[in-house]
CSV table of C-alpha atoms and ligand atoms in Angstrom, one decimal:
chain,number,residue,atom,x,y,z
B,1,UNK,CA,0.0,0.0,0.0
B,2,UNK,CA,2.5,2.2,0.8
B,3,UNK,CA,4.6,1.8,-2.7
B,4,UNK,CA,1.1,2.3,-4.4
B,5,UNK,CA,0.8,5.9,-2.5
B,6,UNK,CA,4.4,7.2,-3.3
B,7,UNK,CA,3.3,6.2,-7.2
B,8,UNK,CA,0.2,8.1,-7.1
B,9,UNK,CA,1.8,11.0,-5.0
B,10,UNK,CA,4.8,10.9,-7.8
B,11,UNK,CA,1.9,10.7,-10.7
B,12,UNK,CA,0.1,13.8,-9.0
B,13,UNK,CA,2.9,15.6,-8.6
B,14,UNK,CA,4.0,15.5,-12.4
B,15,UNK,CA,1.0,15.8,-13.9
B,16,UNK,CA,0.8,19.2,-11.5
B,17,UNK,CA,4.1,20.3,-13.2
B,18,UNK,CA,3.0,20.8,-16.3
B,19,UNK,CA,0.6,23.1,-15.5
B,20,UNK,CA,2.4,26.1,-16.2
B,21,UNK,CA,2.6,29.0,-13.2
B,22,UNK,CA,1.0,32.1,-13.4
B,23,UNK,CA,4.3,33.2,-13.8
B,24,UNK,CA,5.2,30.8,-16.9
B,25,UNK,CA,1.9,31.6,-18.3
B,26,UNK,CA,2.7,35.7,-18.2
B,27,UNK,CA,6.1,34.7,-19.4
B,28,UNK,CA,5.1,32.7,-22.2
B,29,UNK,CA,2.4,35.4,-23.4
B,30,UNK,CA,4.1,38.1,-23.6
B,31,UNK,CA,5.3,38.6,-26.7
B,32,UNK,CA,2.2,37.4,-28.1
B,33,UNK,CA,0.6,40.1,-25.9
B,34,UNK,CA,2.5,42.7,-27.4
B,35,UNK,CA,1.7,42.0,-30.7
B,36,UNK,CA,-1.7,41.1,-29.8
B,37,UNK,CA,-2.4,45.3,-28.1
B,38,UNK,CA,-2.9,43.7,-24.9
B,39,UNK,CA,0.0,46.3,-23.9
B,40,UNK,CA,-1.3,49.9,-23.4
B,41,UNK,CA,0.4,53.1,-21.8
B,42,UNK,CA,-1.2,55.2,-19.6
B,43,UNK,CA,-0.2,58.5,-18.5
B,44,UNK,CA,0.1,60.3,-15.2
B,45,UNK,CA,0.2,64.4,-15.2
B,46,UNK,CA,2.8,66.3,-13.6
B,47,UNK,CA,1.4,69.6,-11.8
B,48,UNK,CA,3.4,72.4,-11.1
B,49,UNK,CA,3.3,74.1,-7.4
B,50,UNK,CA,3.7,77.5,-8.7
B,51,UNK,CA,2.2,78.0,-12.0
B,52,UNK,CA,-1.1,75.2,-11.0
B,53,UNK,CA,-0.3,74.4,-14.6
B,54,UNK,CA,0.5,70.8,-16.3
B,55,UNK,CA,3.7,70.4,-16.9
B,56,UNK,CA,4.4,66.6,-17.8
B,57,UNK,CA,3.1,63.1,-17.8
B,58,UNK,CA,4.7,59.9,-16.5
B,59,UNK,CA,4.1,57.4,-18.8
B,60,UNK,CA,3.4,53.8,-17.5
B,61,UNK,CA,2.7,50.5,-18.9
B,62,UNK,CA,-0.4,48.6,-18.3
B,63,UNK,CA,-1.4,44.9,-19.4
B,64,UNK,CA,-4.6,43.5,-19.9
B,65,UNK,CA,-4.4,40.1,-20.2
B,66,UNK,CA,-7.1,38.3,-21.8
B,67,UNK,CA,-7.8,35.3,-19.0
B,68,UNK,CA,-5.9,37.1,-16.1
B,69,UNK,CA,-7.3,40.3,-16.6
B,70,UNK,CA,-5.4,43.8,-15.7
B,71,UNK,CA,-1.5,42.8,-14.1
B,72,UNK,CA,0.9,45.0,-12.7
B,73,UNK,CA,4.0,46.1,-14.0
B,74,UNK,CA,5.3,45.9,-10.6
B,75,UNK,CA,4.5,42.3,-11.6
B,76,UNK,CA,5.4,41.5,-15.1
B,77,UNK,CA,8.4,43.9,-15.7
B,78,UNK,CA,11.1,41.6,-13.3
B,79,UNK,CA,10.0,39.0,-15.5
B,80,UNK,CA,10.2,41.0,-19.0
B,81,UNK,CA,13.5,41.9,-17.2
B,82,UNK,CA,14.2,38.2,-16.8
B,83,UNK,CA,13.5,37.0,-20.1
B,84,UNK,CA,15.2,40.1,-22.0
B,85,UNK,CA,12.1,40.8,-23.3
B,86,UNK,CA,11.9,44.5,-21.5
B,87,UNK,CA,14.3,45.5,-24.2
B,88,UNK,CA,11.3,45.0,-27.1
B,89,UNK,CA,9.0,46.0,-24.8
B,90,UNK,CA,11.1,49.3,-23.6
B,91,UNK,CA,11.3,50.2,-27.1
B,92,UNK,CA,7.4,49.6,-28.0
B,93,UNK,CA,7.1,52.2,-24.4
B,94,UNK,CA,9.5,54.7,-26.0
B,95,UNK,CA,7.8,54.6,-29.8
B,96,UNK,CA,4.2,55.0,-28.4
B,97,UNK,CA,5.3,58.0,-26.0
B,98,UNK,CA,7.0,59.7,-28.8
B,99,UNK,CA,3.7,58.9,-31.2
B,100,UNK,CA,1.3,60.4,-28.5
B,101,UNK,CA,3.5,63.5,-27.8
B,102,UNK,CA,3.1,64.2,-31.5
B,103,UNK,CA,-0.7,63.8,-31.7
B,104,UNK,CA,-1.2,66.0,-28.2
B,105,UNK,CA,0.9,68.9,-30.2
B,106,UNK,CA,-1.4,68.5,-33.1
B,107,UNK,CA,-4.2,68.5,-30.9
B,108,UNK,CA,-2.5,72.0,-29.4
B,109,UNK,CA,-1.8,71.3,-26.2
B,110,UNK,CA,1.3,72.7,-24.6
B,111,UNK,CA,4.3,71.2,-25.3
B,112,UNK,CA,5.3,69.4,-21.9
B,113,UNK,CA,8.0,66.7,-21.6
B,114,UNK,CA,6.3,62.8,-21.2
B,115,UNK,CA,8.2,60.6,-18.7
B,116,UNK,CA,9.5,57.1,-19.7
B,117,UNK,CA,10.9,54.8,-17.1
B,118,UNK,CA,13.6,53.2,-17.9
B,119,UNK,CA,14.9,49.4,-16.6
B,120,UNK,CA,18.6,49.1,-15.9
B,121,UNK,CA,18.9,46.2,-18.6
B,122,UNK,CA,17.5,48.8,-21.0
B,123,UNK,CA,19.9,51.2,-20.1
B,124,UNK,CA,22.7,49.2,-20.5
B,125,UNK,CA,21.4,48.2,-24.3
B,126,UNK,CA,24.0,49.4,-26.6
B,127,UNK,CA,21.5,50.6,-29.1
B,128,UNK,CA,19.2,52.6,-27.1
B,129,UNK,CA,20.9,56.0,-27.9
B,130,UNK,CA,20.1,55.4,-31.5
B,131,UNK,CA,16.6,54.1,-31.1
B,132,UNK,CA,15.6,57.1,-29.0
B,133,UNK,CA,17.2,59.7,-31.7
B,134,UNK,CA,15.4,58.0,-34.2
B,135,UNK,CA,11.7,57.4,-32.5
B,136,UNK,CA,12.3,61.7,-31.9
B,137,UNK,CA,12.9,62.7,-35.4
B,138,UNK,CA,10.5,60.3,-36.8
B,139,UNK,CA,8.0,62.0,-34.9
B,140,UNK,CA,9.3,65.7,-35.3
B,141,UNK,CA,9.6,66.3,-31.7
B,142,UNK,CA,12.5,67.8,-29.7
B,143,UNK,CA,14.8,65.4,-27.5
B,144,UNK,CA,14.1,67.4,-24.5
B,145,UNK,CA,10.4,66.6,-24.4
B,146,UNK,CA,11.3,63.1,-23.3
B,147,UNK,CA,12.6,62.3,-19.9
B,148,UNK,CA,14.3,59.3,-19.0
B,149,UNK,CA,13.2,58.0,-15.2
B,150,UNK,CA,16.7,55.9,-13.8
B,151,UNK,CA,16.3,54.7,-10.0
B,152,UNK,CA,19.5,54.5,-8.0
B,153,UNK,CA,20.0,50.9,-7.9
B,154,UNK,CA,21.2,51.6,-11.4
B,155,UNK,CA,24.4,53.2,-9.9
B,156,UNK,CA,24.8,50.0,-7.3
B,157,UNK,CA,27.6,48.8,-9.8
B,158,UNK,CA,30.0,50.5,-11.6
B,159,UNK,CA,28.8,53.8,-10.8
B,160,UNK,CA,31.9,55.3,-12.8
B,161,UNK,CA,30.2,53.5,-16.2
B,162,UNK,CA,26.6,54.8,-15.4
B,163,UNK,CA,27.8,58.2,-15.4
B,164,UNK,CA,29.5,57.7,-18.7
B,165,UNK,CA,26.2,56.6,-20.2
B,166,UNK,CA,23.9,58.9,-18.6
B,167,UNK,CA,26.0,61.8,-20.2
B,168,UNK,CA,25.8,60.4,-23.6
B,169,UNK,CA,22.2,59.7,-23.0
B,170,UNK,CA,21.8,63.7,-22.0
B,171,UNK,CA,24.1,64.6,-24.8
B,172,UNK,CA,21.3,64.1,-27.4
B,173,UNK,CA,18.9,66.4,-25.3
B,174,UNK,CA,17.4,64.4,-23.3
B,175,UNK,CA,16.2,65.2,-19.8
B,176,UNK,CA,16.9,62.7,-16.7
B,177,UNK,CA,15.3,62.1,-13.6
B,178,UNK,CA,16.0,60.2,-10.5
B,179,UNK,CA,13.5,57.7,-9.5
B,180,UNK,CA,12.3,56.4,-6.2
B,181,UNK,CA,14.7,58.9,-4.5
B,182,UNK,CA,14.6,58.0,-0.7
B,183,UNK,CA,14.0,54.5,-0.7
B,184,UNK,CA,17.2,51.9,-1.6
B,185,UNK,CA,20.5,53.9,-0.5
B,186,UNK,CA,20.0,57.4,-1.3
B,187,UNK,CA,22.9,59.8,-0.7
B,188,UNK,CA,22.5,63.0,-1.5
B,189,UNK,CA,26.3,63.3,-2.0
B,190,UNK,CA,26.5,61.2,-5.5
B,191,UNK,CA,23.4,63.8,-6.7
B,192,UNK,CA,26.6,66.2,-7.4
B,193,UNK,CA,28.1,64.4,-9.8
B,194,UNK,CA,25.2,62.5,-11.7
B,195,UNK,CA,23.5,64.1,-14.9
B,196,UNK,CA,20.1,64.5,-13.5
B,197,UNK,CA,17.5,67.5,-13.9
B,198,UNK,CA,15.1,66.1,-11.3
B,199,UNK,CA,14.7,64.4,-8.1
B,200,UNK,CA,11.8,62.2,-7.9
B,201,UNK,CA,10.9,62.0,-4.2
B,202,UNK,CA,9.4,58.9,-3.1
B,203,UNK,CA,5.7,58.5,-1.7
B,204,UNK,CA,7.3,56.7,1.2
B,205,UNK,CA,8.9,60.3,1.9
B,206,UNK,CA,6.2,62.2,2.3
B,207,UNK,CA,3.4,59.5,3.6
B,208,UNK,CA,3.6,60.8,7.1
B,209,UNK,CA,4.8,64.4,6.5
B,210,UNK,CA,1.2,65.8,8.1
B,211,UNK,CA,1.7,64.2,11.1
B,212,UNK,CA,5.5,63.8,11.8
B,213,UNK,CA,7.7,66.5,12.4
B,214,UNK,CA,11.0,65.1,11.5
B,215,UNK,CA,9.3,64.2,8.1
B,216,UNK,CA,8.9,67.5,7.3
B,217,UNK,CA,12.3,68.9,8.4
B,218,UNK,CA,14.1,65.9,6.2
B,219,UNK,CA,11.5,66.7,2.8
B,220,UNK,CA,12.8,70.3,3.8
B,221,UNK,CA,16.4,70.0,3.7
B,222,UNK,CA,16.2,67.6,0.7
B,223,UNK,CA,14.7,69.8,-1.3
B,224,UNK,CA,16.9,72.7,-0.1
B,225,UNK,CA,19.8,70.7,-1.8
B,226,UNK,CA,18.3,69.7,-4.9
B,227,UNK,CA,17.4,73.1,-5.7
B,228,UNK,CA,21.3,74.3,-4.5
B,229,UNK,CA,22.2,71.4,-6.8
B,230,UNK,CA,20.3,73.0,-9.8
B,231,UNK,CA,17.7,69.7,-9.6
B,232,UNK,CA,13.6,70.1,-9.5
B,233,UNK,CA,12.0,68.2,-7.3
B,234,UNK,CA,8.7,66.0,-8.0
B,235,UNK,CA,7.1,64.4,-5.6
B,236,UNK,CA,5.1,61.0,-6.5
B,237,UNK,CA,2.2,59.3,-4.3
B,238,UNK,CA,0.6,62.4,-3.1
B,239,UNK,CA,-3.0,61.6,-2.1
B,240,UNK,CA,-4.0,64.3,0.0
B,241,UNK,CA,-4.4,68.4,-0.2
B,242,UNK,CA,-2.9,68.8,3.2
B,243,UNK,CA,0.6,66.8,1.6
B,244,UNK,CA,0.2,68.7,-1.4
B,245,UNK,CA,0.2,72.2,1.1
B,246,UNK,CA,3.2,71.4,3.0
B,247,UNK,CA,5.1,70.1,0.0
B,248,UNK,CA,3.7,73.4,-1.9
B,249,UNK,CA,5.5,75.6,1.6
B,250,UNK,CA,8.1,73.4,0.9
B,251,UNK,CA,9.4,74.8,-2.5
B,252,UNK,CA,8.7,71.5,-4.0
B,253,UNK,CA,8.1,72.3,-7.5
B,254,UNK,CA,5.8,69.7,-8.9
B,255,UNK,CA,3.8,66.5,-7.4
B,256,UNK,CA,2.0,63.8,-9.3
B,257,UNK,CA,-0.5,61.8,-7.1
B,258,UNK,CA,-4.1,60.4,-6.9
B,259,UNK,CA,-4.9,64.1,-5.4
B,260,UNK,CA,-4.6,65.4,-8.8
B,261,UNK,CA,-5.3,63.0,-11.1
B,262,UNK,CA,-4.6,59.0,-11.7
B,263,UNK,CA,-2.5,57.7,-14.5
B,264,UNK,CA,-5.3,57.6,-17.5
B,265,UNK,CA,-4.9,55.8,-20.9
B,266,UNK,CA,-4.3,58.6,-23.3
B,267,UNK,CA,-7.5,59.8,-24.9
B,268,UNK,CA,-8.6,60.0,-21.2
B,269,UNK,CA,-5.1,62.2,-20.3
B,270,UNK,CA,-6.0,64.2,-23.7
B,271,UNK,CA,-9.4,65.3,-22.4
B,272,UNK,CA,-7.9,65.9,-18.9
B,273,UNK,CA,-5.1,68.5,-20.2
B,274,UNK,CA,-7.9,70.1,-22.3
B,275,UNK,CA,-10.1,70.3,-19.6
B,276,UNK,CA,-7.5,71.7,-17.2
B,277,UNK,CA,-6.0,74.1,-19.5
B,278,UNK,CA,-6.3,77.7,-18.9
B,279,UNK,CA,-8.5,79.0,-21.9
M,1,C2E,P1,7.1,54.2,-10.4
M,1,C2E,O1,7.9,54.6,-11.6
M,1,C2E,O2,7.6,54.5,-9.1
M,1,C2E,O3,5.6,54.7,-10.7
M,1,C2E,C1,4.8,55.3,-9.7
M,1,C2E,C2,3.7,54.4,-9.3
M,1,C2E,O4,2.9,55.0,-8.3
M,1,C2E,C3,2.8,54.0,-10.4
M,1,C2E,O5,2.4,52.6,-10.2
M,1,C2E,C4,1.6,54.9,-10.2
M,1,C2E,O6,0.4,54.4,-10.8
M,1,C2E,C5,1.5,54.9,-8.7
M,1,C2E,N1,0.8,56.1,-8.2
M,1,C2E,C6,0.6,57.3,-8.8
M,1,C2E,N2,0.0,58.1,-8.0
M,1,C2E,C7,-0.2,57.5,-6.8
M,1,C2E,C8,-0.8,57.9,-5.5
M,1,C2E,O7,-1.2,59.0,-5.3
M,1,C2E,N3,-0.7,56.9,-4.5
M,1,C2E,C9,-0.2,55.7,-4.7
M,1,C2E,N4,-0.2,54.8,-3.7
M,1,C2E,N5,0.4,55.3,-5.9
M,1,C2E,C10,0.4,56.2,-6.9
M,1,C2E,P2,2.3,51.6,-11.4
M,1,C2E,O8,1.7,52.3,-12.6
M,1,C2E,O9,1.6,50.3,-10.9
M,1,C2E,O10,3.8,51.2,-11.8
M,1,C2E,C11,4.6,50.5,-10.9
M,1,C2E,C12,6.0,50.5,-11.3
M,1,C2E,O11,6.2,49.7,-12.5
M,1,C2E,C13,6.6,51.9,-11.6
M,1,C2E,O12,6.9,52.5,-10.4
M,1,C2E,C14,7.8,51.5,-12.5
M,1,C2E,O13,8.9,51.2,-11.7
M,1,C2E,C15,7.3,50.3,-13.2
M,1,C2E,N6,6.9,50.6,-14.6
M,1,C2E,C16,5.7,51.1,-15.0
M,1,C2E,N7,5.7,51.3,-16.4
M,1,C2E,C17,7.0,51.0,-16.8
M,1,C2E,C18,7.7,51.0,-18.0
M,1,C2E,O14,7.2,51.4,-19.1
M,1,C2E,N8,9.0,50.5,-18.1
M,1,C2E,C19,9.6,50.1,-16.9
M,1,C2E,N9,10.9,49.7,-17.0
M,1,C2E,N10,9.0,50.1,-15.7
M,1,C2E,C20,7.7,50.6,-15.6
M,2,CA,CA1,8.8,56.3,-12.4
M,3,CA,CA1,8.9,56.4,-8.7
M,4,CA,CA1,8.2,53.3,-7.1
């Protein structure tokens, strides 16, 4: 009885393994998916402390998957960045941003810069240079109305070789931003000699500053040094007024957050910039 048990455990267990996991399946359809338009970008605006004007989106990828329904890239970009496949899918991100930037100028909106974030395998890709430059003139837009988001953990090796690239990355016009500042191991000492034009401070920064003192004096002083540093300063995750206030006292220059406005797919951000436009 006992052999016949361990057979049928060993049978169930096989016949278990070949059903792929969820993580196999998103694996296995993504390139599909792309090809398919189950890949969409949605974009978030940027508002601007002093002017109460729009000025930028964040663009960021969403997937709706036909059987799993809407997945997170918080999900399926470690395993694009797995596979390899970010770099495809990177580049699709890139081509679309640069394709909606053109319609919103033909539609007359102001000409504000679209965010793309940008995944350290992606960054190290010899060719991106090139495929940016192009997607840009194909489109007739400028470089500087694309900004590329890095995080710090791209600087967690060879910090010397990230500068390098970020620098020919800005020498084609680009703007840079640094991501997710304030989680990981920021140091504001390194800001001085990296090629960014903007701090992105984290949501975990500012997620208490209403009710904790010492939250406030550290968004203070960061900001204090980003701007002595010649850096703006954006804060992401803001989801109240009262964070928005402080952060406005603050000298922050520009917050993106559910206070505001959600990321929306892009008709949806079209007809928000038109709405909120001063006429
Ligand atoms: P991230 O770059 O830090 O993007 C900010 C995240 O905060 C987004 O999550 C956004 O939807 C969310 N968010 C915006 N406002 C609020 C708010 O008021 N409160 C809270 N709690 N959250 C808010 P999302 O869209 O799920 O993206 C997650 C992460 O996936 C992004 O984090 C980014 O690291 C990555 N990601 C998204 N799109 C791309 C892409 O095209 N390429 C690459 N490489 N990564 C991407
Ligand atoms: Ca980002
Ligand atoms: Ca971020
Ligand atoms: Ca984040």
């Amino acid at each position: 009885i006992a052999k016949k048990q361990r057979n049928s455990y060993r049978l169930f267990e096989s016949s278990m393994s070949q059903l792929p996991s969820r993580e196999q399946q998103l694996e296995r359809r993504m390139p599909v998916a792309l090809e398919q338009g189950e890949f969409t970008v949605y974009y978030q605006p940027k508002l601007s402390l002093d002017s109460n004007t729009i000025i930028g989106a964040e663009a960021l990828l969403r997937w709706k998957h036909p059987e799993l329904g809407m997945i997170s890239p918080q999900e399926f970009i470690p395993i694009a960045e797995r596979t390899g496949f970010i770099i495809k899918l990177g580049e699709w991100v890139i081509h679309t941003v640069c394709k909606h930037l053109k319609q919103w100028d033909l539609e007359g909106l102001p000409p504000f810069s679209a965010s793309v974030n940008l995944s350290m395998i992606q960054f190290r890709q010899r060719d991106l240079i090139q495929f940016i430059s192009q997607c840009i003139e194909q489109n007739g837009i400028t470089a500087e109305r694309i900004d590329l988001e890095l995080t710090e953990s791209v600087f967690m090796h060879n910090p010397h070789s990230t500068i390098q690239l970020m620098r020919e990355l800005k020498s084609i016009g680009v703007q840079m931003s640094l991501d997710d500042f304030g989680t990981g191991f920021s140091s504001l000492s390194y800001l001085k000699n990296i090629p960014v034009d903007c701090l992105k401070l984290d949501k975990s920064f500012i997620e208490h500053i209403a009710t904790v003192e010492k939250d406030q004096a550290i968004v203070r002083s960061v900001i204090e040094i980003a701007h002595t540093l010649g850096l703006t300063v954006v804060t992401e995750g803001v989801e109240t007024k009262e964070q928005m206030d402080i952060l406005k006292l603050q000298n922050c220059d520009a917050i993106q957050g559910y206070v505001f406005c959600p990321p929306l797919p892009a008709g949806q951000f079209l007809a928000f910039c038109k709405e909120s436009q001063p006429v």
